[in-house]
């Protein structure tokens, strides 16, 4: 099993939503998504794990590696809705990773951006991520 992802950018806040299982087989795909994120947008990135079923130790390490990649690009990583069956324990040299209970809480932490009209909104996603047309089905 692997992951699907969607990345949206509004103003200077990015949200990478991930679904599926972030296990050893999905780490490469997640790293690719982070590479996509680094090249698009600016400012903090919230990794929304609301639809993530679970993650492995390798998946948690991939999150810390993502935090390093983003920090090297002058950006920060935050998490929203980590899986209930695991806790993120970043390696000692990892940049701080704020964790929010859910995506609404993460948006609230960036209240200067949240609630503004979605001008300049951009979205990218894997082919397996449901579109708005299919989400209601």
mmCIF file of C-alpha atoms in Angstrom:
data_model
loop_
_atom_site.group_PDB
_atom_site.id
_atom_site.type_symbol
_atom_site.label_atom_id
_atom_site.label_comp_id
_atom_site.label_asym_id
_atom_site.label_seq_id
_atom_site.Cartn_x
_atom_site.Cartn_y
_atom_site.Cartn_z
ATOM 1 C CA UNK A 1 0.000 0.000 0.000
ATOM 2 C CA UNK A 2 1.187 3.494 -0.769
ATOM 3 C CA UNK A 3 0.050 7.084 -0.358
ATOM 4 C CA UNK A 4 -1.801 9.658 -2.394
ATOM 5 C CA UNK A 5 -1.181 13.356 -1.903
ATOM 6 C CA UNK A 6 -2.541 16.799 -2.720
ATOM 7 C CA UNK A 7 -0.609 20.041 -2.331
ATOM 8 C CA UNK A 8 -2.382 23.392 -2.179
ATOM 9 C CA UNK A 9 -0.866 26.837 -1.845
ATOM 10 C CA UNK A 10 -2.804 29.898 -0.735
ATOM 11 C CA UNK A 11 -0.846 33.095 -0.311
ATOM 12 C CA UNK A 12 2.353 31.871 1.402
ATOM 13 C CA UNK A 13 0.961 28.849 3.281
ATOM 14 C CA UNK A 14 1.198 25.368 1.764
ATOM 15 C CA UNK A 15 -0.835 22.323 2.794
ATOM 16 C CA UNK A 16 0.327 18.839 1.786
ATOM 17 C CA UNK A 17 -2.529 16.413 2.470
ATOM 18 C CA UNK A 18 -1.533 12.745 2.576
ATOM 19 C CA UNK A 19 -3.776 9.664 2.534
ATOM 20 C CA UNK A 20 -3.057 5.939 2.749
ATOM 21 C CA UNK A 21 -0.254 4.267 4.671
ATOM 22 C CA UNK A 22 3.139 5.960 5.023
ATOM 23 C CA UNK A 23 5.190 2.800 5.246
ATOM 24 C CA UNK A 24 8.485 1.645 3.732
ATOM 25 C CA UNK A 25 6.918 1.282 0.267
ATOM 26 C CA UNK A 26 5.567 4.849 0.326
ATOM 27 C CA UNK A 27 8.617 6.727 1.622
ATOM 28 C CA UNK A 28 9.990 7.356 -1.885
ATOM 29 C CA UNK A 29 6.628 8.720 -3.052
ATOM 30 C CA UNK A 30 6.416 10.988 0.013
ATOM 31 C CA UNK A 31 9.959 12.264 -0.643
ATOM 32 C CA UNK A 32 8.874 13.034 -4.212
ATOM 33 C CA UNK A 33 5.904 15.000 -2.905
ATOM 34 C CA UNK A 34 8.226 16.985 -0.644
ATOM 35 C CA UNK A 35 10.486 17.694 -3.626
ATOM 36 C CA UNK A 36 7.405 19.005 -5.440
ATOM 37 C CA UNK A 37 6.531 21.176 -2.413
ATOM 38 C CA UNK A 38 10.047 22.609 -2.121
ATOM 39 C CA UNK A 39 9.843 23.772 -5.734
ATOM 40 C CA UNK A 40 6.425 25.417 -5.392
ATOM 41 C CA UNK A 41 5.300 28.034 -2.939
ATOM 42 C CA UNK A 42 7.023 29.683 -0.033
ATOM 43 C CA UNK A 43 6.490 29.916 3.689
ATOM 44 C CA UNK A 44 5.455 27.171 6.089
ATOM 45 C CA UNK A 45 4.119 23.806 4.975
ATOM 46 C CA UNK A 46 1.450 21.975 6.937
ATOM 47 C CA UNK A 47 1.450 18.224 6.344
ATOM 48 C CA UNK A 48 -2.186 17.243 6.852
ATOM 49 C CA UNK A 49 -2.367 13.614 7.988
ATOM 50 C CA UNK A 50 -6.148 13.533 8.534
ATOM 51 C CA UNK A 51 -6.611 10.829 5.863
ATOM 52 C CA UNK A 52 -3.468 8.870 6.767
ATOM 53 C CA UNK A 53 -4.415 5.432 8.093
ATOM 54 C CA UNK A 54 -1.082 4.824 9.787
ATOM 55 C CA UNK A 55 2.660 5.232 9.467
ATOM 56 C CA UNK A 56 5.702 3.103 10.104
ATOM 57 C CA UNK A 57 9.014 4.017 11.682
ATOM 58 C CA UNK A 58 10.323 4.603 8.148
ATOM 59 C CA UNK A 59 7.396 6.935 7.511
ATOM 60 C CA UNK A 60 8.174 8.911 10.645
ATOM 61 C CA UNK A 61 11.806 9.197 9.560
ATOM 62 C CA UNK A 62 10.571 10.452 6.166
ATOM 63 C CA UNK A 63 8.699 13.225 7.999
ATOM 64 C CA UNK A 64 11.880 14.314 9.805
ATOM 65 C CA UNK A 65 13.811 14.206 6.513
ATOM 66 C CA UNK A 66 11.092 16.381 4.969
ATOM 67 C CA UNK A 67 11.536 18.886 7.809
ATOM 68 C CA UNK A 68 15.259 18.998 7.032
ATOM 69 C CA UNK A 69 14.664 19.478 3.284
ATOM 70 C CA UNK A 70 12.214 22.278 3.883
ATOM 71 C CA UNK A 71 14.510 23.939 6.435
ATOM 72 C CA UNK A 72 17.334 23.858 3.876
ATOM 73 C CA UNK A 73 14.976 25.739 1.530
ATOM 74 C CA UNK A 74 14.191 28.302 4.250
ATOM 75 C CA UNK A 75 10.756 26.855 5.028
ATOM 76 C CA UNK A 76 9.256 25.091 8.035
ATOM 77 C CA UNK A 77 7.162 21.941 8.378
ATOM 78 C CA UNK A 78 4.195 21.491 10.698
ATOM 79 C CA UNK A 79 1.948 18.465 11.186
ATOM 80 C CA UNK A 80 -1.817 18.301 11.532
ATOM 81 C CA UNK A 81 -3.707 15.238 12.813
ATOM 82 C CA UNK A 82 -0.914 12.717 13.369
ATOM 83 C CA UNK A 83 -2.096 9.085 13.410
ATOM 84 C CA UNK A 84 -3.422 7.962 16.792
ATOM 85 C CA UNK A 85 -1.289 4.822 16.717
ATOM 86 C CA UNK A 86 2.043 6.610 16.590
ATOM 87 C CA UNK A 87 3.934 9.560 17.883
ATOM 88 C CA UNK A 88 6.588 11.443 16.027
ATOM 89 C CA UNK A 89 9.950 11.390 17.767
ATOM 90 C CA UNK A 90 12.272 13.465 15.595
ATOM 91 C CA UNK A 91 15.988 12.855 15.621
ATOM 92 C CA UNK A 92 17.927 15.289 17.836
ATOM 93 C CA UNK A 93 19.276 17.371 14.934
ATOM 94 C CA UNK A 94 15.875 17.769 13.295
ATOM 95 C CA UNK A 95 14.286 21.216 13.046
ATOM 96 C CA UNK A 96 11.325 21.695 15.408
ATOM 97 C CA UNK A 97 8.087 20.200 14.062
ATOM 98 C CA UNK A 98 4.971 21.805 15.560
ATOM 99 C CA UNK A 99 2.064 19.346 15.819
ATOM 100 C CA UNK A 100 -1.563 20.516 15.622
ATOM 101 C CA UNK A 101 -4.553 18.410 16.665
ATOM 102 C CA UNK A 102 -6.211 18.911 13.278
ATOM 103 C CA UNK A 103 -6.039 20.992 10.112
ATOM 104 C CA UNK A 104 -8.386 23.646 11.521
ATOM 105 C CA UNK A 105 -6.003 24.127 14.448
ATOM 106 C CA UNK A 106 -3.061 24.429 12.073
ATOM 107 C CA UNK A 107 -4.914 27.072 10.076
ATOM 108 C CA UNK A 108 -5.805 28.891 13.297
ATOM 109 C CA UNK A 109 -2.106 29.053 14.171
ATOM 110 C CA UNK A 110 -1.678 30.982 10.910
ATOM 111 C CA UNK A 111 -4.715 33.190 11.462
ATOM 112 C CA UNK A 112 -3.234 36.060 9.509
ATOM 113 C CA UNK A 113 -3.593 33.896 6.404
ATOM 114 C CA UNK A 114 -6.601 31.745 7.231
ATOM 115 C CA UNK A 115 -9.954 33.094 6.122
ATOM 116 C CA UNK A 116 -8.548 35.302 3.406
ATOM 117 C CA UNK A 117 -10.074 34.891 -0.058
ATOM 118 C CA UNK A 118 -8.363 32.093 -1.993
ATOM 119 C CA UNK A 119 -6.633 34.433 -4.427
ATOM 120 C CA UNK A 120 -3.690 32.822 -6.099
ATOM 121 C CA UNK A 121 -4.711 29.335 -4.923
ATOM 122 C CA UNK A 122 -2.859 26.551 -6.703
ATOM 123 C CA UNK A 123 -3.333 22.806 -6.332
ATOM 124 C CA UNK A 124 -1.408 19.731 -7.444
ATOM 125 C CA UNK A 125 -2.285 16.102 -6.645
ATOM 126 C CA UNK A 126 -1.563 12.514 -7.518
ATOM 127 C CA UNK A 127 -3.975 10.879 -9.934
ATOM 128 C CA UNK A 128 -5.446 8.759 -7.125
ATOM 129 C CA UNK A 129 -6.506 11.776 -5.037
ATOM 130 C CA UNK A 130 -10.248 12.366 -5.438
ATOM 131 C CA UNK A 131 -11.270 15.516 -7.270
ATOM 132 C CA UNK A 132 -14.092 17.705 -6.002
ATOM 133 C CA UNK A 133 -16.344 16.150 -8.677
ATOM 134 C CA UNK A 134 -15.712 12.631 -7.327
ATOM 135 C CA UNK A 135 -15.536 13.441 -3.601
ATOM 136 C CA UNK A 136 -19.312 13.761 -3.323
ATOM 137 C CA UNK A 137 -19.959 10.358 -4.930
#
